[in-house]
Amino acid sequence: MASRSPKESPEKTPKGASKLTDYVSRVKGPSPFGTALFTGLRLLDPLLQYAIMTRGLGSSLIRLCGAGTVPLAATTNVLGLAPYQTVMLSLAAGSTISETFWLLYISEQEMPAEQAVFIAAFNTAANSLSTLLSMCTVTSVMNQYGDWKSLLHCPPVVFGTALYVGGVLLQTVSEIQRKKFKENPANKGKPYGGGLFALASHINYGGFTIWRTGQAMVSAGWAFAAFSNAWFIYDFLTRAVPVLDGYCEQKYGAEYTQIVEKVPYKLIPGVI
């Protein structure tokens, strides 16, 4: 998710958006320390998830809450992980790769140190919650850590993984398309409304929502996926989208407004 250091949104934002907090820095420029800090913290996340699964961090916390952990009933790989654990670790690692790629290749904005810590902490907390829920007998979609065949017979794992992959691709591809548009000197000062953004005006936010929903589904099933989906949609529609629309209207004027008005959906094509 493209978040930045907290600051108030531009004054000329519609429908009270000026009172909303914008976690995205709109200032372009390099920030070597913040970039290195963010990258380092995100690379530590998969290591933390691995420790939660295998070093007793997760099981101790779950027992402290009065619950049990999912038993192992399958052989493990070289990392000592069962297939289901491998999937969960891969989802966490995928978020690290996606967000680091976004920062190093796509983003043109600065990354202040406090922002780097905030974003990394949020995503690590979200991944840790999913890992813990996947380990707990009360919440996990698996009643035991079986083999790969057992995963293929678990609808939340199959469907959730598909949502995750689709969401990451939707977010990443849409942002690459916008970056290439902006790199063309002929498009300087113009808003972008082509490619996947022609299907939903903030389709990159929609992609983020979809892959977070998929990860939640793989870890704890349909109910947690519905909660995660509703939470991100609410945040995007009531905060992030109004703030960004206000900024873009101030920067691009009527040209941006016309683009948004032509697109019937804000986050997910055909849905919302």
mmCIF file with all atom_site columns, C-alpha atoms in Angstrom, residues 19-20 48 54 78 102 105 110 121 124 129-130 135-136 157 159 165 170 195 199 209 211-212 215 217 223 229:
data_model
loop_
_atom_site.group_PDB
_atom_site.id
_atom_site.type_symbol
_atom_site.label_atom_id
_atom_site.label_alt_id
_atom_site.label_comp_id
_atom_site.label_asym_id
_atom_site.label_entity_id
_atom_site.label_seq_id
_atom_site.pdbx_PDB_ins_code
_atom_site.Cartn_x
_atom_site.Cartn_y
_atom_site.Cartn_z
_atom_site.occupancy
_atom_site.B_iso_or_equiv
_atom_site.pdbx_formal_charge
_atom_site.auth_seq_id
_atom_site.auth_comp_id
_atom_site.auth_asym_id
_atom_site.auth_atom_id
_atom_site.pdbx_PDB_model_num
ATOM 1  C CA . LYS A 1 19  ? -10.000 17.428  7.355   1.00 0.00 ? 19  LYS A CA 1
ATOM 2  C CA . LEU A 1 20  ? -8.767  13.930  6.469   1.00 0.00 ? 20  LEU A CA 1
ATOM 3  C CA . LEU A 1 48  ? 9.744   -12.489 11.658  1.00 0.00 ? 48  LEU A CA 1
ATOM 4  C CA . THR A 1 54  ? 8.990   -22.118 13.954  1.00 0.00 ? 54  THR A CA 1
ATOM 5  C CA . VAL A 1 78  ? 14.211  -27.758 4.210   1.00 0.00 ? 78  VAL A CA 1
ATOM 6  C CA . TRP A 1 102 ? 6.968   -0.187  -5.728  1.00 0.00 ? 102 TRP A CA 1
ATOM 7  C CA . TYR A 1 105 ? 11.056  1.271   -9.204  1.00 0.00 ? 105 TYR A CA 1
ATOM 8  C CA . GLU A 1 110 ? 10.129  11.021  -0.969  1.00 0.00 ? 110 GLU A CA 1
ATOM 9  C CA . ALA A 1 121 ? 5.057   -1.507  11.005  1.00 0.00 ? 121 ALA A CA 1
ATOM 10 C CA . THR A 1 124 ? 4.349   -6.356  9.463   1.00 0.00 ? 124 THR A CA 1
ATOM 11 C CA . LEU A 1 129 ? -1.915  -11.246 12.533  1.00 0.00 ? 129 LEU A CA 1
ATOM 12 C CA . SER A 1 130 ? -2.526  -13.469 9.499   1.00 0.00 ? 130 SER A CA 1
ATOM 13 C CA . MET A 1 135 ? -1.665  -21.222 13.492  1.00 0.00 ? 135 MET A CA 1
ATOM 14 C CA . CYS A 1 136 ? -4.561  -21.059 15.957  1.00 0.00 ? 136 CYS A CA 1
ATOM 15 C CA . VAL A 1 157 ? -6.650  -21.623 0.527   1.00 0.00 ? 157 VAL A CA 1
ATOM 16 C CA . PHE A 1 159 ? -9.549  -19.146 -3.718  1.00 0.00 ? 159 PHE A CA 1
ATOM 17 C CA . VAL A 1 165 ? -2.001  -13.285 -6.914  1.00 0.00 ? 165 VAL A CA 1
ATOM 18 C CA . LEU A 1 170 ? -3.652  -5.714  -10.597 1.00 0.00 ? 170 LEU A CA 1
ATOM 19 C CA . GLY A 1 195 ? -4.909  1.185   -19.065 1.00 0.00 ? 195 GLY A CA 1
ATOM 20 C CA . LEU A 1 199 ? -11.718 0.339   -15.457 1.00 0.00 ? 199 LEU A CA 1
ATOM 21 C CA . THR A 1 209 ? -7.669  -4.551  -1.148  1.00 0.00 ? 209 THR A CA 1
ATOM 22 C CA . TRP A 1 211 ? -4.658  -9.256  -2.213  1.00 0.00 ? 211 TRP A CA 1
ATOM 23 C CA . ARG A 1 212 ? -5.075  -8.371  1.450   1.00 0.00 ? 212 ARG A CA 1
ATOM 24 C CA . GLN A 1 215 ? -4.258  -13.343 2.404   1.00 0.00 ? 215 GLN A CA 1
ATOM 25 C CA . MET A 1 217 ? -8.924  -15.805 3.516   1.00 0.00 ? 217 MET A CA 1
ATOM 26 C CA . ALA A 1 223 ? -15.282 -14.308 7.865   1.00 0.00 ? 223 ALA A CA 1
ATOM 27 C CA . ASN A 1 229 ? -12.184 -6.514  2.678   1.00 0.00 ? 229 ASN A CA 1
#
